[in-house]
Amino acid sequence: MALLPWHKIETVLLDMDGTLLDLHFDNQFWLHHLPKKYAEKTGRSPQSCHKELKEAFAQVQGKLQWYCLDYWADRLQLDIMEAKLELAHLITIRKDSIAFLDALRESNRRVVLVTNAHPDSLSLKVEKTQLNDHIDTLISTHQFGVPKEFQLLWKKLHNHLKFEPQSTLFVDDGERILDAAKEFGIAYTLGITNPDSQLPDTTIANHLHTNNYYDLLQSIIDEPYVA
């Protein structure tokens, strides 16, 4: 039995980091590389810088600032993009993403990337993965001034894309964001439980979930959208 009723799904909205790309790069950058760079700049111990950044992240978690490279560059007085480039070799696409994206497009579904990532981060990752070759539209929520955690984003996104919530699937690795999509009225949500290939699977409690897009391919192809 198919995990989702694909014949009812016309539009697929997709997160990027942890959903289409391996979250390993982001975890390594924010949790290890950035504290190291901050310690080098300030002359303090990596441990104290890690503690300070952990507290700073917690203050803005789920808000646009959390994802904003300009915010962190100003707050830390560091060139965040330069630091990201030092670790850019770790940016990789999930091994099952391309087959998933291509199956969606070949079945004539609308495929849209909706990421909270800063536009500069999005550009870097597209450059490294050519993700744009497999997706119809790329959107950073920074253009709307509000992240996916908030209902205002979903209202603005709906107005911008003109999708039908009752025939839309949203895929993300964050349960809070999946909850926000469901609250807005998006009919189908799918959680990704293995966002970082180097870490154990996570738990998605209140949404359908998967750790392998390959399991979905045949159903996508066999069940075209029926208006």
PDB file of C-alpha atoms in Angstrom:
ATOM      1  CA  MET A   1       0.000   0.000   0.000  1.00  0.00           C
ATOM      2  CA  ALA A   2       1.328   3.454  -0.952  1.00  0.00           C
ATOM      3  CA  LEU A   3       2.426   5.732   1.876  1.00  0.00           C
ATOM      4  CA  LEU A   4       0.589   8.665   0.265  1.00  0.00           C
ATOM      5  CA  PRO A   5      -2.421   9.001  -2.091  1.00  0.00           C
ATOM      6  CA  TRP A   6      -0.323  10.280  -4.975  1.00  0.00           C
ATOM      7  CA  HIS A   7      -3.310  10.538  -7.323  1.00  0.00           C
ATOM      8  CA  LYS A   8      -4.536  13.403  -5.116  1.00  0.00           C
ATOM      9  CA  ILE A   9      -1.204  15.301  -5.046  1.00  0.00           C
ATOM     10  CA  GLU A  10      -0.580  17.971  -7.696  1.00  0.00           C
ATOM     11  CA  THR A  11       2.014  20.223  -5.988  1.00  0.00           C
ATOM     12  CA  VAL A  12       5.007  19.139  -3.894  1.00  0.00           C
ATOM     13  CA  LEU A  13       6.695  21.698  -1.650  1.00  0.00           C
ATOM     14  CA  LEU A  14      10.117  20.602  -0.430  1.00  0.00           C
ATOM     15  CA  ASP A  15      12.502  21.737   2.266  1.00  0.00           C
ATOM     16  CA  MET A  16      16.213  21.728   1.336  1.00  0.00           C
ATOM     17  CA  ASP A  17      18.619  21.024   4.223  1.00  0.00           C
ATOM     18  CA  GLY A  18      18.042  17.569   5.663  1.00  0.00           C
ATOM     19  CA  THR A  19      15.271  16.883   3.155  1.00  0.00           C
ATOM     20  CA  LEU A  20      17.022  17.043  -0.224  1.00  0.00           C
ATOM     21  CA  LEU A  21      20.563  17.757   0.966  1.00  0.00           C
ATOM     22  CA  ASP A  22      22.497  15.948   3.677  1.00  0.00           C
ATOM     23  CA  LEU A  23      22.271  17.988   6.895  1.00  0.00           C
ATOM     24  CA  HIS A  24      25.803  16.884   7.816  1.00  0.00           C
ATOM     25  CA  PHE A  25      27.299  20.056   6.297  1.00  0.00           C
ATOM     26  CA  ASP A  26      25.046  22.368   8.312  1.00  0.00           C
ATOM     27  CA  ASN A  27      25.569  20.502  11.572  1.00  0.00           C
ATOM     28  CA  GLN A  28      29.325  20.523  11.106  1.00  0.00           C
ATOM     29  CA  PHE A  29      29.349  24.206  10.198  1.00  0.00           C
ATOM     30  CA  TRP A  30      27.127  25.607  12.937  1.00  0.00           C
ATOM     31  CA  LEU A  31      28.080  23.257  15.773  1.00  0.00           C
ATOM     32  CA  HIS A  32      31.810  22.868  15.144  1.00  0.00           C
ATOM     33  CA  HIS A  33      33.357  25.033  12.432  1.00  0.00           C
ATOM     34  CA  LEU A  34      31.762  28.358  13.360  1.00  0.00           C
ATOM     35  CA  PRO A  35      32.656  28.085  17.092  1.00  0.00           C
ATOM     36  CA  LYS A  36      36.229  27.294  16.002  1.00  0.00           C
ATOM     37  CA  LYS A  37      36.357  30.371  13.728  1.00  0.00           C
ATOM     38  CA  TYR A  38      34.880  32.530  16.486  1.00  0.00           C
ATOM     39  CA  ALA A  39      37.495  31.253  18.942  1.00  0.00           C
ATOM     40  CA  GLU A  40      40.275  32.093  16.487  1.00  0.00           C
ATOM     41  CA  LYS A  41      38.902  35.622  16.078  1.00  0.00           C
ATOM     42  CA  THR A  42      38.369  36.347  19.768  1.00  0.00           C
ATOM     43  CA  GLY A  43      41.328  34.450  21.213  1.00  0.00           C
ATOM     44  CA  ARG A  44      39.005  32.600  23.558  1.00  0.00           C
ATOM     45  CA  SER A  45      38.736  28.869  24.109  1.00  0.00           C
ATOM     46  CA  PRO A  46      36.650  26.836  21.640  1.00  0.00           C
ATOM     47  CA  GLN A  47      34.627  25.543  24.604  1.00  0.00           C
ATOM     48  CA  SER A  48      33.539  29.006  25.762  1.00  0.00           C
ATOM     49  CA  CYS A  49      32.743  30.078  22.202  1.00  0.00           C
ATOM     50  CA  HIS A  50      30.703  26.935  21.646  1.00  0.00           C
ATOM     51  CA  LYS A  51      28.741  27.672  24.826  1.00  0.00           C
ATOM     52  CA  GLU A  52      28.137  31.302  23.817  1.00  0.00           C
ATOM     53  CA  LEU A  53      26.960  30.340  20.331  1.00  0.00           C
ATOM     54  CA  LYS A  54      24.687  27.611  21.667  1.00  0.00           C
ATOM     55  CA  GLU A  55      22.982  30.203  23.878  1.00  0.00           C
ATOM     56  CA  ALA A  56      22.819  32.712  20.994  1.00  0.00           C
ATOM     57  CA  PHE A  57      21.226  30.118  18.707  1.00  0.00           C
ATOM     58  CA  ALA A  58      18.617  29.295  21.359  1.00  0.00           C
ATOM     59  CA  GLN A  59      17.607  32.971  21.613  1.00  0.00           C
ATOM     60  CA  VAL A  60      16.502  33.126  17.980  1.00  0.00           C
ATOM     61  CA  GLN A  61      15.684  29.490  17.173  1.00  0.00           C
ATOM     62  CA  GLY A  62      12.740  29.250  14.785  1.00  0.00           C
ATOM     63  CA  LYS A  63      12.934  32.960  13.904  1.00  0.00           C
ATOM     64  CA  LEU A  64      14.284  34.348  10.639  1.00  0.00           C
ATOM     65  CA  GLN A  65      17.472  35.538  12.390  1.00  0.00           C
ATOM     66  CA  TRP A  66      18.374  31.935  13.141  1.00  0.00           C
ATOM     67  CA  TYR A  67      18.727  31.318   9.409  1.00  0.00           C
ATOM     68  CA  CYS A  68      20.086  34.748   8.453  1.00  0.00           C
ATOM     69  CA  LEU A  69      23.770  34.905   7.510  1.00  0.00           C
ATOM     70  CA  ASP A  70      23.710  38.714   7.675  1.00  0.00           C
ATOM     71  CA  TYR A  71      22.469  38.558  11.270  1.00  0.00           C
ATOM     72  CA  TRP A  72      25.279  36.212  12.359  1.00  0.00           C
ATOM     73  CA  ALA A  73      27.928  38.099  10.383  1.00  0.00           C
ATOM     74  CA  ASP A  74      26.938  41.299  12.203  1.00  0.00           C
ATOM     75  CA  ARG A  75      26.570  39.697  15.620  1.00  0.00           C
ATOM     76  CA  LEU A  76      29.860  37.773  15.494  1.00  0.00           C
ATOM     77  CA  GLN A  77      31.786  40.182  13.240  1.00  0.00           C
ATOM     78  CA  LEU A  78      32.744  37.251  11.017  1.00  0.00           C
ATOM     79  CA  ASP A  79      32.489  36.643   7.278  1.00  0.00           C
ATOM     80  CA  ILE A  80      30.022  33.764   7.439  1.00  0.00           C
ATOM     81  CA  MET A  81      30.089  32.984   3.723  1.00  0.00           C
ATOM     82  CA  GLU A  82      33.874  32.826   3.728  1.00  0.00           C
ATOM     83  CA  ALA A  83      33.697  30.395   6.636  1.00  0.00           C
ATOM     84  CA  LYS A  84      31.074  28.314   4.814  1.00  0.00           C
ATOM     85  CA  LEU A  85      33.277  28.081   1.741  1.00  0.00           C
ATOM     86  CA  GLU A  86      36.005  26.498   3.866  1.00  0.00           C
ATOM     87  CA  LEU A  87      33.647  23.600   4.533  1.00  0.00           C
ATOM     88  CA  ALA A  88      31.800  23.586   1.198  1.00  0.00           C
ATOM     89  CA  HIS A  89      33.259  20.205   0.194  1.00  0.00           C
ATOM     90  CA  LEU A  90      30.819  18.675   2.708  1.00  0.00           C
ATOM     91  CA  ILE A  91      27.752  19.958   0.813  1.00  0.00           C
ATOM     92  CA  THR A  92      26.155  16.860  -0.702  1.00  0.00           C
ATOM     93  CA  ILE A  93      22.779  15.858  -2.044  1.00  0.00           C
ATOM     94  CA  ARG A  94      21.014  12.878  -0.483  1.00  0.00           C
ATOM     95  CA  LYS A  95      21.640   9.775  -2.581  1.00  0.00           C
ATOM     96  CA  ASP A  96      17.895   9.253  -3.103  1.00  0.00           C
ATOM     97  CA  SER A  97      16.910  12.871  -3.853  1.00  0.00           C
ATOM     98  CA  ILE A  98      17.503  13.080  -7.600  1.00  0.00           C
ATOM     99  CA  ALA A  99      15.482   9.958  -8.371  1.00  0.00           C
ATOM    100  CA  PHE A 100      12.675  11.312  -6.169  1.00  0.00           C
ATOM    101  CA  LEU A 101      12.690  14.752  -7.799  1.00  0.00           C
ATOM    102  CA  ASP A 102      12.837  13.338 -11.299  1.00  0.00           C
ATOM    103  CA  ALA A 103       9.935  10.966 -10.612  1.00  0.00           C
ATOM    104  CA  LEU A 104       7.851  13.893  -9.360  1.00  0.00           C
ATOM    105  CA  ARG A 105       8.561  15.997 -12.437  1.00  0.00           C
ATOM    106  CA  GLU A 106       8.142  13.117 -14.872  1.00  0.00           C
ATOM    107  CA  SER A 107       4.679  12.537 -13.382  1.00  0.00           C
ATOM    108  CA  ASN A 108       3.828  16.180 -14.263  1.00  0.00           C
ATOM    109  CA  ARG A 109       3.659  17.397 -10.696  1.00  0.00           C
ATOM    110  CA  ARG A 110       4.704  20.896  -9.725  1.00  0.00           C
ATOM    111  CA  VAL A 111       7.906  20.756  -7.639  1.00  0.00           C
ATOM    112  CA  VAL A 112       8.880  23.765  -5.501  1.00  0.00           C
ATOM    113  CA  LEU A 113      11.780  24.188  -3.090  1.00  0.00           C
ATOM    114  CA  VAL A 114      10.839  26.249  -0.021  1.00  0.00           C
ATOM    115  CA  THR A 115      13.801  26.747   2.296  1.00  0.00           C
ATOM    116  CA  ASN A 116      14.494  28.953   5.291  1.00  0.00           C
ATOM    117  CA  ALA A 117      18.121  29.130   4.165  1.00  0.00           C
ATOM    118  CA  HIS A 118      19.552  32.570   3.415  1.00  0.00           C
ATOM    119  CA  PRO A 119      19.689  33.331  -0.345  1.00  0.00           C
ATOM    120  CA  ASP A 120      23.511  33.259  -0.289  1.00  0.00           C
ATOM    121  CA  SER A 121      23.461  29.826   1.318  1.00  0.00           C
ATOM    122  CA  LEU A 122      20.878  28.647  -1.204  1.00  0.00           C
ATOM    123  CA  SER A 123      23.050  29.891  -4.074  1.00  0.00           C
ATOM    124  CA  LEU A 124      26.120  28.121  -2.712  1.00  0.00           C
ATOM    125  CA  LYS A 125      24.284  24.832  -2.344  1.00  0.00           C
ATOM    126  CA  VAL A 126      22.734  25.067  -5.803  1.00  0.00           C
ATOM    127  CA  GLU A 127      26.204  25.731  -7.222  1.00  0.00           C
ATOM    128  CA  LYS A 128      27.582  22.641  -5.476  1.00  0.00           C
ATOM    129  CA  THR A 129      24.683  20.257  -6.232  1.00  0.00           C
ATOM    130  CA  GLN A 130      22.884  21.581  -9.373  1.00  0.00           C
ATOM    131  CA  LEU A 131      19.656  21.039  -7.453  1.00  0.00           C
ATOM    132  CA  ASN A 132      17.963  23.646  -9.646  1.00  0.00           C
ATOM    133  CA  ASP A 133      18.118  21.278 -12.634  1.00  0.00           C
ATOM    134  CA  HIS A 134      15.518  19.055 -10.980  1.00  0.00           C
ATOM    135  CA  ILE A 135      13.096  21.598  -9.446  1.00  0.00           C
ATOM    136  CA  ASP A 136      10.620  23.998 -11.042  1.00  0.00           C
ATOM    137  CA  THR A 137      10.933  26.881  -8.566  1.00  0.00           C
ATOM    138  CA  LEU A 138      13.427  27.764  -5.804  1.00  0.00           C
ATOM    139  CA  ILE A 139      12.242  29.958  -2.939  1.00  0.00           C
ATOM    140  CA  SER A 140      14.051  31.286   0.125  1.00  0.00           C
ATOM    141  CA  THR A 141      11.598  32.432   2.785  1.00  0.00           C
ATOM    142  CA  HIS A 142      13.863  35.479   3.320  1.00  0.00           C
ATOM    143  CA  GLN A 143      12.092  37.050   0.352  1.00  0.00           C
ATOM    144  CA  PHE A 144       8.921  37.064   2.462  1.00  0.00           C
ATOM    145  CA  GLY A 145      10.646  38.164   5.687  1.00  0.00           C
ATOM    146  CA  VAL A 146       9.292  35.276   7.757  1.00  0.00           C
ATOM    147  CA  PRO A 147      10.254  31.573   8.086  1.00  0.00           C
ATOM    148  CA  LYS A 148       8.147  28.442   7.649  1.00  0.00           C
ATOM    149  CA  GLU A 149       7.464  28.180  11.366  1.00  0.00           C
ATOM    150  CA  PHE A 150       4.905  31.025  11.083  1.00  0.00           C
ATOM    151  CA  GLN A 151       1.429  31.076   9.524  1.00  0.00           C
ATOM    152  CA  LEU A 152       2.193  34.414   7.868  1.00  0.00           C
ATOM    153  CA  LEU A 153       4.750  32.655   5.660  1.00  0.00           C
ATOM    154  CA  TRP A 154       2.222  30.100   4.486  1.00  0.00           C
ATOM    155  CA  LYS A 155      -0.286  32.846   3.675  1.00  0.00           C
ATOM    156  CA  LYS A 156       2.340  34.759   1.672  1.00  0.00           C
ATOM    157  CA  LEU A 157       3.578  31.590  -0.041  1.00  0.00           C
ATOM    158  CA  HIS A 158       0.042  30.589  -0.976  1.00  0.00           C
ATOM    159  CA  ASN A 159      -0.602  34.030  -2.447  1.00  0.00           C
ATOM    160  CA  HIS A 160       2.689  33.870  -4.368  1.00  0.00           C
ATOM    161  CA  LEU A 161       2.426  30.330  -5.762  1.00  0.00           C
ATOM    162  CA  LYS A 162      -1.381  29.977  -6.016  1.00  0.00           C
ATOM    163  CA  PHE A 163      -1.243  26.302  -5.008  1.00  0.00           C
ATOM    164  CA  GLU A 164      -4.287  24.366  -3.825  1.00  0.00           C
ATOM    165  CA  PRO A 165      -3.692  23.227  -0.211  1.00  0.00           C
ATOM    166  CA  GLN A 166      -5.987  20.215  -0.614  1.00  0.00           C
ATOM    167  CA  SER A 167      -3.807  18.796  -3.410  1.00  0.00           C
ATOM    168  CA  THR A 168      -0.411  19.750  -1.954  1.00  0.00           C
ATOM    169  CA  LEU A 169       2.281  17.709  -0.208  1.00  0.00           C
ATOM    170  CA  PHE A 170       4.904  19.360   2.006  1.00  0.00           C
ATOM    171  CA  VAL A 171       8.123  17.511   2.895  1.00  0.00           C
ATOM    172  CA  ASP A 172      10.458  18.619   5.709  1.00  0.00           C
ATOM    173  CA  ASP A 173      12.703  17.165   8.400  1.00  0.00           C
ATOM    174  CA  GLY A 174      11.402  19.456  11.172  1.00  0.00           C
ATOM    175  CA  GLU A 175       8.225  18.502  13.029  1.00  0.00           C
ATOM    176  CA  ARG A 176       7.480  22.062  14.153  1.00  0.00           C
ATOM    177  CA  ILE A 177       7.523  23.195  10.522  1.00  0.00           C
ATOM    178  CA  LEU A 178       5.426  20.243   9.404  1.00  0.00           C
ATOM    179  CA  ASP A 179       2.922  21.202  12.113  1.00  0.00           C
ATOM    180  CA  ALA A 180       2.782  24.772  10.757  1.00  0.00           C
ATOM    181  CA  ALA A 181       2.070  23.513   7.237  1.00  0.00           C
ATOM    182  CA  LYS A 182      -0.682  21.239   8.511  1.00  0.00           C
ATOM    183  CA  GLU A 183      -2.172  24.080  10.569  1.00  0.00           C
ATOM    184  CA  PHE A 184      -2.344  26.214   7.430  1.00  0.00           C
ATOM    185  CA  GLY A 185      -4.367  23.514   5.722  1.00  0.00           C
ATOM    186  CA  ILE A 186      -1.875  21.650   3.559  1.00  0.00           C
ATOM    187  CA  ALA A 187      -3.467  18.258   3.148  1.00  0.00           C
ATOM    188  CA  TYR A 188      -0.394  16.025   3.042  1.00  0.00           C
ATOM    189  CA  THR A 189       2.811  16.231   5.057  1.00  0.00           C
ATOM    190  CA  LEU A 190       5.831  13.946   5.068  1.00  0.00           C
ATOM    191  CA  GLY A 191       8.649  13.979   7.621  1.00  0.00           C
ATOM    192  CA  ILE A 192      12.235  12.927   6.881  1.00  0.00           C
ATOM    193  CA  THR A 193      13.776  10.953   9.732  1.00  0.00           C
ATOM    194  CA  ASN A 194      17.391  10.711   8.507  1.00  0.00           C
ATOM    195  CA  PRO A 195      18.367  14.322   7.744  1.00  0.00           C
ATOM    196  CA  ASP A 196      22.049  13.858   8.709  1.00  0.00           C
ATOM    197  CA  SER A 197      23.658  10.769   7.170  1.00  0.00           C
ATOM    198  CA  GLN A 198      26.198  10.639   9.995  1.00  0.00           C
ATOM    199  CA  LEU A 199      23.655  10.565  12.830  1.00  0.00           C
ATOM    200  CA  PRO A 200      20.928   8.132  13.957  1.00  0.00           C
ATOM    201  CA  ASP A 201      17.386   8.619  12.642  1.00  0.00           C
ATOM    202  CA  THR A 202      15.224  11.200  14.346  1.00  0.00           C
ATOM    203  CA  THR A 203      11.585  10.827  15.414  1.00  0.00           C
ATOM    204  CA  ILE A 204       8.602  12.349  13.596  1.00  0.00           C
ATOM    205  CA  ALA A 205       5.622  11.647  15.839  1.00  0.00           C
ATOM    206  CA  ASN A 206       2.582  13.253  14.243  1.00  0.00           C
ATOM    207  CA  HIS A 207       3.142  12.993  10.487  1.00  0.00           C
ATOM    208  CA  LEU A 208       3.756  10.298   7.920  1.00  0.00           C
ATOM    209  CA  HIS A 209       7.504   9.820   7.617  1.00  0.00           C
ATOM    210  CA  THR A 210      10.228   8.081   5.646  1.00  0.00           C
ATOM    211  CA  ASN A 211      13.993   7.678   5.520  1.00  0.00           C
ATOM    212  CA  ASN A 212      14.134   6.445   1.920  1.00  0.00           C
ATOM    213  CA  TYR A 213      12.661   8.166  -1.135  1.00  0.00           C
ATOM    214  CA  TYR A 214      13.336   5.091  -3.254  1.00  0.00           C
ATOM    215  CA  ASP A 215      10.393   3.423  -1.508  1.00  0.00           C
ATOM    216  CA  LEU A 216       8.073   6.077  -2.967  1.00  0.00           C
ATOM    217  CA  LEU A 217       9.145   6.085  -6.611  1.00  0.00           C
ATOM    218  CA  GLN A 218       6.886   3.406  -8.050  1.00  0.00           C
ATOM    219  CA  SER A 219       3.786   4.864  -6.414  1.00  0.00           C
ATOM    220  CA  ILE A 220       4.611   8.326  -7.750  1.00  0.00           C
ATOM    221  CA  ILE A 221       4.890   6.976 -11.285  1.00  0.00           C
ATOM    222  CA  ASP A 222       1.924   4.607 -11.049  1.00  0.00           C
ATOM    223  CA  GLU A 223      -0.467   7.182  -9.565  1.00  0.00           C
ATOM    224  CA  PRO A 224      -0.607  10.372 -11.674  1.00  0.00           C
ATOM    225  CA  TYR A 225      -2.522  13.295 -10.251  1.00  0.00           C
ATOM    226  CA  VAL A 226      -6.243  13.174 -11.024  1.00  0.00           C
ATOM    227  CA  ALA A 227      -7.958  16.580 -10.844  1.00  0.00           C
TER     228      ALA A 227
END
